[in-house]
Short mmCIF file of N, CA, C and O in Angstrom, two decimals:
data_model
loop_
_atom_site.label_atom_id
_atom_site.label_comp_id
_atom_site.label_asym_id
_atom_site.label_seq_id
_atom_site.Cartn_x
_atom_site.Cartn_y
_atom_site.Cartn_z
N UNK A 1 0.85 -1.19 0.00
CA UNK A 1 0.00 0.00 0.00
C UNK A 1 0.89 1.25 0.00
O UNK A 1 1.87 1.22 0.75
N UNK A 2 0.70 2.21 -0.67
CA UNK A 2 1.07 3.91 -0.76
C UNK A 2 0.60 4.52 -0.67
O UNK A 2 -0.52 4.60 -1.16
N UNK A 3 1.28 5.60 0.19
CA UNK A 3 0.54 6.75 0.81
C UNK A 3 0.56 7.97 0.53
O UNK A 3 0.86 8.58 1.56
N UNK A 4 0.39 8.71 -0.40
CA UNK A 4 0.90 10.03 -0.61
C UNK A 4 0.41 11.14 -0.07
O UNK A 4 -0.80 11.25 0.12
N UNK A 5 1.43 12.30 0.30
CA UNK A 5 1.06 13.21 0.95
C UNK A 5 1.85 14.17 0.50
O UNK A 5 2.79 13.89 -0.23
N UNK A 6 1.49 15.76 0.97
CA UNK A 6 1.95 17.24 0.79
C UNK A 6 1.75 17.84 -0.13
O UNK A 6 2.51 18.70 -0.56
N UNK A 7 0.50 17.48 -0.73
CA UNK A 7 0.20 18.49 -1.85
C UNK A 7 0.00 19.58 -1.08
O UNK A 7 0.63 19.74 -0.03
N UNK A 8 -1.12 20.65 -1.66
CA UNK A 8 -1.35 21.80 -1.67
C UNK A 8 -1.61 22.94 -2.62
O UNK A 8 -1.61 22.83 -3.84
N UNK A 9 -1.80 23.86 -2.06
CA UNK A 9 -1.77 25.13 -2.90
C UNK A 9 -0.98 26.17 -2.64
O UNK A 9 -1.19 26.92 -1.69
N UNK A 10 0.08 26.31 -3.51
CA UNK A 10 0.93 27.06 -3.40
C UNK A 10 1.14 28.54 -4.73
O UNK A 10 0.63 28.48 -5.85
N UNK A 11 1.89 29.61 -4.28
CA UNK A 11 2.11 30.37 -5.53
C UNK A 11 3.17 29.92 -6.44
O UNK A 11 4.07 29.14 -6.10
N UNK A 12 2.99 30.58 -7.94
CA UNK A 12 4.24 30.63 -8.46
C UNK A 12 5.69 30.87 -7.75
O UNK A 12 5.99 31.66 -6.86
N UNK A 13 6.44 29.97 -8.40
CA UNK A 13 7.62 29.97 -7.80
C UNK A 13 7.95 29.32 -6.38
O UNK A 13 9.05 29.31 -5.83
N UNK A 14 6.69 28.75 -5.87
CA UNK A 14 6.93 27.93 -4.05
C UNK A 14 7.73 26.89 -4.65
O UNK A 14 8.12 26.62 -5.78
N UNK A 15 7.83 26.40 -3.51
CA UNK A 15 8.47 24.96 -3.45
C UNK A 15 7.14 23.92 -2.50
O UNK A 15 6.60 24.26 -1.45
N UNK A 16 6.94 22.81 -3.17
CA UNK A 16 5.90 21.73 -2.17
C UNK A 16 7.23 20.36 -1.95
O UNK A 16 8.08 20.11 -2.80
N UNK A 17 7.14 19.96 -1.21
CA UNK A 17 7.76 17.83 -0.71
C UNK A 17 6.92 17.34 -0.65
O UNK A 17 6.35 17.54 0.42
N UNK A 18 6.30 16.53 -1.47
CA UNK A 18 5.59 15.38 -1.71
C UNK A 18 6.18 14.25 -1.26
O UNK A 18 7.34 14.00 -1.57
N UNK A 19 5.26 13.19 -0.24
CA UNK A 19 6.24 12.08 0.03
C UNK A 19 5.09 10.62 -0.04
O UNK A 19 3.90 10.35 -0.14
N UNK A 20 6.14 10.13 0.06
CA UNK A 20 4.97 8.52 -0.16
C UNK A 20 5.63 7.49 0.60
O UNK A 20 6.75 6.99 0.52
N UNK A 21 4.73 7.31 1.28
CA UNK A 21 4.90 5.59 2.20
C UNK A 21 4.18 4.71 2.07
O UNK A 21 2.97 4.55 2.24
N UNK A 22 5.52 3.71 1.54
CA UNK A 22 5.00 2.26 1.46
C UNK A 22 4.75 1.74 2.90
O UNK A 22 5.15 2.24 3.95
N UNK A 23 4.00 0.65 2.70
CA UNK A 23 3.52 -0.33 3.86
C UNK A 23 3.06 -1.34 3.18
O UNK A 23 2.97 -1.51 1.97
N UNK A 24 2.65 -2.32 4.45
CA UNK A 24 2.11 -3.60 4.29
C UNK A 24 3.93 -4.74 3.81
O UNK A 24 5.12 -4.46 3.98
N UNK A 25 3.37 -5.76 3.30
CA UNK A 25 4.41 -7.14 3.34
C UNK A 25 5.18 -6.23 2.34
O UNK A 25 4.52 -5.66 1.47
N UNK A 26 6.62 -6.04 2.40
CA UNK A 26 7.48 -5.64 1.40
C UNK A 26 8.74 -6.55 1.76
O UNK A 26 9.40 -6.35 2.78
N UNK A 27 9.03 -7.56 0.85
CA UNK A 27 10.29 -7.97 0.57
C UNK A 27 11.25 -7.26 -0.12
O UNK A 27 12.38 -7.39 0.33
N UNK A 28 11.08 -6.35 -1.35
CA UNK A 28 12.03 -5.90 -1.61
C UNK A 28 11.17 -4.69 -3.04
O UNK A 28 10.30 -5.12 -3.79
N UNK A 29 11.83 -2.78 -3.10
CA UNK A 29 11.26 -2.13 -3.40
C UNK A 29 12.46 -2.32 -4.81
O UNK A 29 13.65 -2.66 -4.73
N UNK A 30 11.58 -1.95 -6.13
CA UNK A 30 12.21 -1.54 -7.18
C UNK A 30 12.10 -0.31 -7.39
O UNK A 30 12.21 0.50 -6.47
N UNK A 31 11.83 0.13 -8.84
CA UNK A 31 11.92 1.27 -9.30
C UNK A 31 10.79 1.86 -8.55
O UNK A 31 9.72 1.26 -8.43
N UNK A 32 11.01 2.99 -8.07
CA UNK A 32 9.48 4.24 -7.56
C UNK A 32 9.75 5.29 -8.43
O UNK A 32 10.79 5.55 -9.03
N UNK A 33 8.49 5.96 -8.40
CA UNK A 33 8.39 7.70 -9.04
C UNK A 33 7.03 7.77 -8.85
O UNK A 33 6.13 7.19 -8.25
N UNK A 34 7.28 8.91 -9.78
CA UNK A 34 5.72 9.97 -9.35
C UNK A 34 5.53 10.06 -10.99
O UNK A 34 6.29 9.86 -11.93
N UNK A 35 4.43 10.38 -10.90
CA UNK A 35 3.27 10.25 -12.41
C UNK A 35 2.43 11.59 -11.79
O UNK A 35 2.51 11.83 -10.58
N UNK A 36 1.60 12.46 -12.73
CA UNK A 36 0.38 13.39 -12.49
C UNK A 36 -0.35 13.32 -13.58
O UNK A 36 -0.22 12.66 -14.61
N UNK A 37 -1.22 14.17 -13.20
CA UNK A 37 -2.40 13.74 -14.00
C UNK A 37 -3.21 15.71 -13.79
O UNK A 37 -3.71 16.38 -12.88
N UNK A 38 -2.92 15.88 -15.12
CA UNK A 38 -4.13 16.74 -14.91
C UNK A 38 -5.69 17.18 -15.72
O UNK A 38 -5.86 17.06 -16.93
N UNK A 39 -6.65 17.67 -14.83
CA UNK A 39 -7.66 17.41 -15.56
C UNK A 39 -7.80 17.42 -17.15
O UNK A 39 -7.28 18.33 -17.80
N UNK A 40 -8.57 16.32 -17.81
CA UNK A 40 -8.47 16.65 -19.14
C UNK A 40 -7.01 15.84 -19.75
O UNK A 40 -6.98 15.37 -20.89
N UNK A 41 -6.32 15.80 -19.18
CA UNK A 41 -4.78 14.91 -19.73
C UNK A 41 -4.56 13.75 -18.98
O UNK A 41 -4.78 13.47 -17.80
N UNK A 42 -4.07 13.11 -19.93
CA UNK A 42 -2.84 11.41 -19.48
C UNK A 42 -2.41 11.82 -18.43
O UNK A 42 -2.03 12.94 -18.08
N UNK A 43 -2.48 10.61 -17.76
CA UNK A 43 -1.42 10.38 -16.47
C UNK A 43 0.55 10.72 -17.25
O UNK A 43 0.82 10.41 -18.41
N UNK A 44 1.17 11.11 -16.68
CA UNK A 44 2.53 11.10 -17.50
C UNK A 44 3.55 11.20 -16.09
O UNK A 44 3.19 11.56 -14.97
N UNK A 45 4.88 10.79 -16.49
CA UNK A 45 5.79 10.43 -15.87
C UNK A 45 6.51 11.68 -15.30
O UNK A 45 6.71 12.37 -16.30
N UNK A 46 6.92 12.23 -14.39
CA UNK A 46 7.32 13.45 -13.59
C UNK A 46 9.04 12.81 -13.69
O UNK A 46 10.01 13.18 -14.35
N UNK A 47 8.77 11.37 -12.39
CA UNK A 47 10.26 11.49 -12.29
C UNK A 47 10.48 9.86 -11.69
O UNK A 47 9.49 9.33 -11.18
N UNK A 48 11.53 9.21 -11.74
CA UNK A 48 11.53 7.86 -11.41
C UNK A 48 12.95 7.51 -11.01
O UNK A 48 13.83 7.77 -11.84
N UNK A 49 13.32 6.92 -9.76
CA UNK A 49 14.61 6.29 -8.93
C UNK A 49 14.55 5.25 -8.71
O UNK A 49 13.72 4.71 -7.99
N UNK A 50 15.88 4.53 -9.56
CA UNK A 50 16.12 2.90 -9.35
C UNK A 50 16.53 2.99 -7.77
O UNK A 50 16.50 4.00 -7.07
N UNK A 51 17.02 1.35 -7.31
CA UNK A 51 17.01 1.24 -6.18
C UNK A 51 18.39 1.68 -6.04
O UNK A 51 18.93 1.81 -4.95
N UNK A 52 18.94 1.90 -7.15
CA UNK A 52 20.44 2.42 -6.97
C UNK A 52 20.67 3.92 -7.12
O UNK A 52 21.76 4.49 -7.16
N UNK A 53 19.56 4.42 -7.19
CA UNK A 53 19.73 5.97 -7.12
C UNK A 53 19.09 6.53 -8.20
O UNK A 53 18.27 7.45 -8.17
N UNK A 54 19.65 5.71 -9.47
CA UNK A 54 19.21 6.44 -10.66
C UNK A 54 18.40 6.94 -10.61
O UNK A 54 17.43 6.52 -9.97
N UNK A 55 18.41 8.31 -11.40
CA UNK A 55 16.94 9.39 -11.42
C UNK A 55 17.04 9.49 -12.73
O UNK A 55 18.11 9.60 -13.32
N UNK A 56 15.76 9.46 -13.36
CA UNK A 56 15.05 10.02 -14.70
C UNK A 56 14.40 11.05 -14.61
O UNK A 56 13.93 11.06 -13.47
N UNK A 57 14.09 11.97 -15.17
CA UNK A 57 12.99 13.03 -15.17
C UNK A 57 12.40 13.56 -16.40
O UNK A 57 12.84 13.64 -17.54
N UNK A 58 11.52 13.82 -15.96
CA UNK A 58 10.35 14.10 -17.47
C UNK A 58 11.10 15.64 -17.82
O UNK A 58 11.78 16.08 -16.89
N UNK A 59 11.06 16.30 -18.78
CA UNK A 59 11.75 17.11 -19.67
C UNK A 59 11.40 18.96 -18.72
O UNK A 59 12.03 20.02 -18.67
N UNK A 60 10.13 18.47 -18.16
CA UNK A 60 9.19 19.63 -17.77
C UNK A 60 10.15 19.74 -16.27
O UNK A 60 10.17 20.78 -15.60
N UNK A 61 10.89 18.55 -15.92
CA UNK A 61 10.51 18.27 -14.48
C UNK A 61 12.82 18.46 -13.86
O UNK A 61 13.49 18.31 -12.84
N UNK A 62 13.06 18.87 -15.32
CA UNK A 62 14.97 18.72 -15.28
C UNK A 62 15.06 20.26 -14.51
O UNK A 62 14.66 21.25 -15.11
N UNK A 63 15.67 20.34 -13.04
CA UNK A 63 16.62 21.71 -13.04
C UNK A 63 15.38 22.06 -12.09
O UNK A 63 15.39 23.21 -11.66
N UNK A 64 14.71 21.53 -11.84
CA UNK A 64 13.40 21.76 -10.72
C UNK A 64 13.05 21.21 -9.80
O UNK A 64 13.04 21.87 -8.76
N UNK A 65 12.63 19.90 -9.75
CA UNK A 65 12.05 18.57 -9.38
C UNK A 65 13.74 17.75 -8.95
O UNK A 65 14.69 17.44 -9.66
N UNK A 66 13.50 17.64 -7.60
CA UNK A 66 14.05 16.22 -7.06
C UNK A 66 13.18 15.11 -6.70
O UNK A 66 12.22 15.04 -5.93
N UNK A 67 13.74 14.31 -7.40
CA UNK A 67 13.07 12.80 -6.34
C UNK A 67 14.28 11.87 -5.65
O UNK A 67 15.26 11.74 -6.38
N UNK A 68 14.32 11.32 -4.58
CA UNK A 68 14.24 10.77 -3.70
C UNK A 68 13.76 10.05 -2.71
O UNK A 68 12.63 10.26 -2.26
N UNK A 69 14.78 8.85 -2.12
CA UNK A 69 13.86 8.21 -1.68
C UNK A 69 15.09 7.40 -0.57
O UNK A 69 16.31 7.26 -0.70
N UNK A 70 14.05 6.95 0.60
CA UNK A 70 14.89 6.15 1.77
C UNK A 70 14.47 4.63 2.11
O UNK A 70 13.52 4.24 2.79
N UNK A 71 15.20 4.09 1.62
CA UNK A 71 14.68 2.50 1.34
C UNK A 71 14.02 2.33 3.19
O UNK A 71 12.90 1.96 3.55
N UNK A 72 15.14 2.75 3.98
CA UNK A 72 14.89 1.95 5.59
C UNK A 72 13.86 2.56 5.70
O UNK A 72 13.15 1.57 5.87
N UNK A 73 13.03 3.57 5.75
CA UNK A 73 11.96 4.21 5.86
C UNK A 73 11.06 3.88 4.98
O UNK A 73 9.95 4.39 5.16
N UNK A 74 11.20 3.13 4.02
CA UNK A 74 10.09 2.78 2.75
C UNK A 74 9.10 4.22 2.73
O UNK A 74 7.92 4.43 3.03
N UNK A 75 10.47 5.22 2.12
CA UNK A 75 9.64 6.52 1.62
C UNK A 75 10.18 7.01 0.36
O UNK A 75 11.40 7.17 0.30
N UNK A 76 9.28 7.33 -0.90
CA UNK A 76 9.69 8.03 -1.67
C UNK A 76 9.15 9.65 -1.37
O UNK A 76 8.24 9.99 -0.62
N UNK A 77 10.05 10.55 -2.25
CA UNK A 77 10.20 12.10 -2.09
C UNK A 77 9.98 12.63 -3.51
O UNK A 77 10.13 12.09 -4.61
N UNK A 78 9.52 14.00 -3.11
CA UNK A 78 9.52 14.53 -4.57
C UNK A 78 9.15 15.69 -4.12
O UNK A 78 8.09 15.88 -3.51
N UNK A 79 10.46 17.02 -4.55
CA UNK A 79 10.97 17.75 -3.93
C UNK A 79 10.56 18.87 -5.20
O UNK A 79 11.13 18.52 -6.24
N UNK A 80 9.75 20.06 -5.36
CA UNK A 80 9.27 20.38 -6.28
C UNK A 80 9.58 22.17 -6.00
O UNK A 80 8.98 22.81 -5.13
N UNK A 81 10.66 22.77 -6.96
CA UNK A 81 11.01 23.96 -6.45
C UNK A 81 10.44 24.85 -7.47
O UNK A 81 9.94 24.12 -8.33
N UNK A 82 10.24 26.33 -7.85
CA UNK A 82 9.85 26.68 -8.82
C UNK A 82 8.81 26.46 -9.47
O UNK A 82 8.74 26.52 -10.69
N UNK A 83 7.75 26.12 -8.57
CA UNK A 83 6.64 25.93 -9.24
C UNK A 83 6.00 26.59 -10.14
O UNK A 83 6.16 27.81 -10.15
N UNK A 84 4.99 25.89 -11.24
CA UNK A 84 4.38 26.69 -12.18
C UNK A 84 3.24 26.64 -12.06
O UNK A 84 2.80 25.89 -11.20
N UNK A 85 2.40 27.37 -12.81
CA UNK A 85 0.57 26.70 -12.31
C UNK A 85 0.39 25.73 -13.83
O UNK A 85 -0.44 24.87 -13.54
N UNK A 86 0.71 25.60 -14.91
CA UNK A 86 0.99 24.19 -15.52
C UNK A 86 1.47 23.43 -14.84
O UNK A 86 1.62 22.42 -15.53
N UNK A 87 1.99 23.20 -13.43
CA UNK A 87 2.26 22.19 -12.92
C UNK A 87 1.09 21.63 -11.85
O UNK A 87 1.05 20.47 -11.43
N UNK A 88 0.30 22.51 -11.54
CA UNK A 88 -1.38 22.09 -11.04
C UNK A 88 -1.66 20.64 -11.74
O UNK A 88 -1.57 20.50 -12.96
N UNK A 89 -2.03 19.52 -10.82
CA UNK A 89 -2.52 18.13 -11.45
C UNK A 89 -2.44 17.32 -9.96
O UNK A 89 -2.26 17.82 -8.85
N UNK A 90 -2.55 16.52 -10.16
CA UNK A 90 -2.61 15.21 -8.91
C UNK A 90 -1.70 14.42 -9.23
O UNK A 90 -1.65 13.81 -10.30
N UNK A 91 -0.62 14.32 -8.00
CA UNK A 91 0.53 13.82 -7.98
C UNK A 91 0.40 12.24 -7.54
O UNK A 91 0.03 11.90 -6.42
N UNK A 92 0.76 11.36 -8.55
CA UNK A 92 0.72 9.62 -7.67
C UNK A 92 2.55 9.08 -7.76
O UNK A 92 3.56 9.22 -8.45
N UNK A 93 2.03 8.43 -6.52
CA UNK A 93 3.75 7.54 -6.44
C UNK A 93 3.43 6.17 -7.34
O UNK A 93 2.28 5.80 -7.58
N UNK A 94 4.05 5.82 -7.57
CA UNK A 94 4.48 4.33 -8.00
C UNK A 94 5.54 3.84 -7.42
O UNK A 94 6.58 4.47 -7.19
N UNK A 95 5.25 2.31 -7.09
CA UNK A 95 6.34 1.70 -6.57
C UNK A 95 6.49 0.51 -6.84
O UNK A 95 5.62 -0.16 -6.28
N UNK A 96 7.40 -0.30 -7.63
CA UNK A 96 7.20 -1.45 -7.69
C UNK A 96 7.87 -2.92 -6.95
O UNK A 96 9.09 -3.07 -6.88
N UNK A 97 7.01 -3.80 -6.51
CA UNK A 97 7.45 -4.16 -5.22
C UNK A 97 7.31 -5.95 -5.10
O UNK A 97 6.65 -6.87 -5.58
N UNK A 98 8.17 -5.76 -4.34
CA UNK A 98 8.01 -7.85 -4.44
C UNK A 98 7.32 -8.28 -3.23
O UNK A 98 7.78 -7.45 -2.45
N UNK A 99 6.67 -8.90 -2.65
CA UNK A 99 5.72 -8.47 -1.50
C UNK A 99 5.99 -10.35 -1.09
O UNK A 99 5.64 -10.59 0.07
N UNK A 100 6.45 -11.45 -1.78
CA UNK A 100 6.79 -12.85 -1.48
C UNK A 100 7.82 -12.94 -2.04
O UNK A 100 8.19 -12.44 -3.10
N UNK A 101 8.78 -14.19 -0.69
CA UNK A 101 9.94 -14.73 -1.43
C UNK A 101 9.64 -16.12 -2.23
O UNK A 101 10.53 -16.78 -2.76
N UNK A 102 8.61 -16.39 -2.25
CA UNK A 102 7.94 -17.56 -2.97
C UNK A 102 7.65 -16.83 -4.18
O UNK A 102 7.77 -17.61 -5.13
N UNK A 103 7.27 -15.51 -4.62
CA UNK A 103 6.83 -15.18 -6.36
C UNK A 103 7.90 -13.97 -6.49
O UNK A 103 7.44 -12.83 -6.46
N UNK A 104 9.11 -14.11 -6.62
CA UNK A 104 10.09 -13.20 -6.73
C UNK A 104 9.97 -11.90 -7.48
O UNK A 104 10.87 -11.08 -7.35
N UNK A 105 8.85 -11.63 -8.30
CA UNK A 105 8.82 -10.91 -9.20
C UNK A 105 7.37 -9.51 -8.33
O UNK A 105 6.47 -9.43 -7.50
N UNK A 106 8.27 -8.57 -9.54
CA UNK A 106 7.89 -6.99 -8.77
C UNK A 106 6.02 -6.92 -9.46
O UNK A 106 5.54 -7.11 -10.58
N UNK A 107 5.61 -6.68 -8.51
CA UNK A 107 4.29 -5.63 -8.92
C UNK A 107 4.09 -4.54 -9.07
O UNK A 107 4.59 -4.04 -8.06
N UNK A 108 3.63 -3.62 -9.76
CA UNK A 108 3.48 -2.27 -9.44
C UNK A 108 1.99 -1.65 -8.79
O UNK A 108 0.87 -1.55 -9.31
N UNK A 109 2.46 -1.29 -7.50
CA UNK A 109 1.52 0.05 -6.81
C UNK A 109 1.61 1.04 -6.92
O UNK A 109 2.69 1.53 -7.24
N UNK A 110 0.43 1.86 -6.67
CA UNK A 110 -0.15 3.27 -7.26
C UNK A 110 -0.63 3.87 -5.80
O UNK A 110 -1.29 3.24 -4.97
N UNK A 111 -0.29 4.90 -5.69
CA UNK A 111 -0.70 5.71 -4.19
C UNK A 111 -2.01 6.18 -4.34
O UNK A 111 -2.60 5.52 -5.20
N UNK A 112 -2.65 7.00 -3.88
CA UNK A 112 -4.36 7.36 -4.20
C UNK A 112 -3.47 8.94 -4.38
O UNK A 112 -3.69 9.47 -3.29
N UNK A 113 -2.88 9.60 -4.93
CA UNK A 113 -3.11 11.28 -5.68
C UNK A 113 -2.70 12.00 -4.27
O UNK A 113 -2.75 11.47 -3.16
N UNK A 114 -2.43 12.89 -4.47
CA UNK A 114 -2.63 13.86 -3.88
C UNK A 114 -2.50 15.36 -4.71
O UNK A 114 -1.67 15.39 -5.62
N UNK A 115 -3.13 16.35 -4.50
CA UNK A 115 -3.20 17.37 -5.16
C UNK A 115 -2.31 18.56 -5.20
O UNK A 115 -2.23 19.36 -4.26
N UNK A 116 -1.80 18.63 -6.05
CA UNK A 116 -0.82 20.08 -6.37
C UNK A 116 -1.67 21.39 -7.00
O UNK A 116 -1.79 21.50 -8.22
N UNK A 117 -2.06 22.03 -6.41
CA UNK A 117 -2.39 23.43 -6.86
C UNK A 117 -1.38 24.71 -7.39
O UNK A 117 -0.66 24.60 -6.39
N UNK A 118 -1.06 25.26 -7.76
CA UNK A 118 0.20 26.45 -8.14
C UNK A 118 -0.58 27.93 -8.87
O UNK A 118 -0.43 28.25 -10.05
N UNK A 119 -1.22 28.51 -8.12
CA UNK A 119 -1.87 29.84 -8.70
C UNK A 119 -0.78 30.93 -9.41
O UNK A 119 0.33 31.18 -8.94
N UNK A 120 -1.21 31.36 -10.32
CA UNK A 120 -0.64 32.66 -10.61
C UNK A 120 -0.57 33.94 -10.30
O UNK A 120 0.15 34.69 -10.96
#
């Protein structure tokens, strides 16, 4: 299960930390990130960290957006500076996760949203 939290409504130019906690049976976390969604548009990819650090980021999201994450805490982060109000949408984590050492292979979970507002 994922938990996301710290949206809000903020002005141009704030900064929000979005964070997400896993729970329930976790044997072992793979790739996480964050996806949004805003009204009227596709869900699309923000930003994504292997378990080794690697970070990807969506094109919108380079020189702005950190993600991060703390395995012992089973928390991902997403560190959002410079906000825009094109960046207004509902923020979800993804995490993909092995939950038995009997079916070794990852599933992917989806957090329930949380909302980013950014007024002008």
């Amino acid at each position: 299960q994922l938990q996301a939290s710290g949206g809000g409504l903020v002005e141009a130019g704030g900064t929000l930390r979005l964070s997400c906690a896993a729970s329930g049976t976790i044997v072992k976390v793979g790739r996480m990130g964050w996806f949004r969604q805003a009204p009227g548009n596709q869900r699309e990819l923000v930003a994504m960290i292997s378990p080794e650090g690697s970070e990807t980021y969506a094109e919108f999201a380079k020189g702005r957006f950190t993600v991060s994450r703390d395995d012992d805490k089973k928390m991902l982060y997403l560190v959002m500076n410079s906000l825009k109000p094109e960046d207004t949408a509902v923020y979800y984590c993804l995490a993909n996760v092995i939950t038995s050492t009997y079916i070794p292979s990852y599933t992917a979970y989806w957090g329930q949203g949380t909302q980013v507002t950014v007024s002008s």
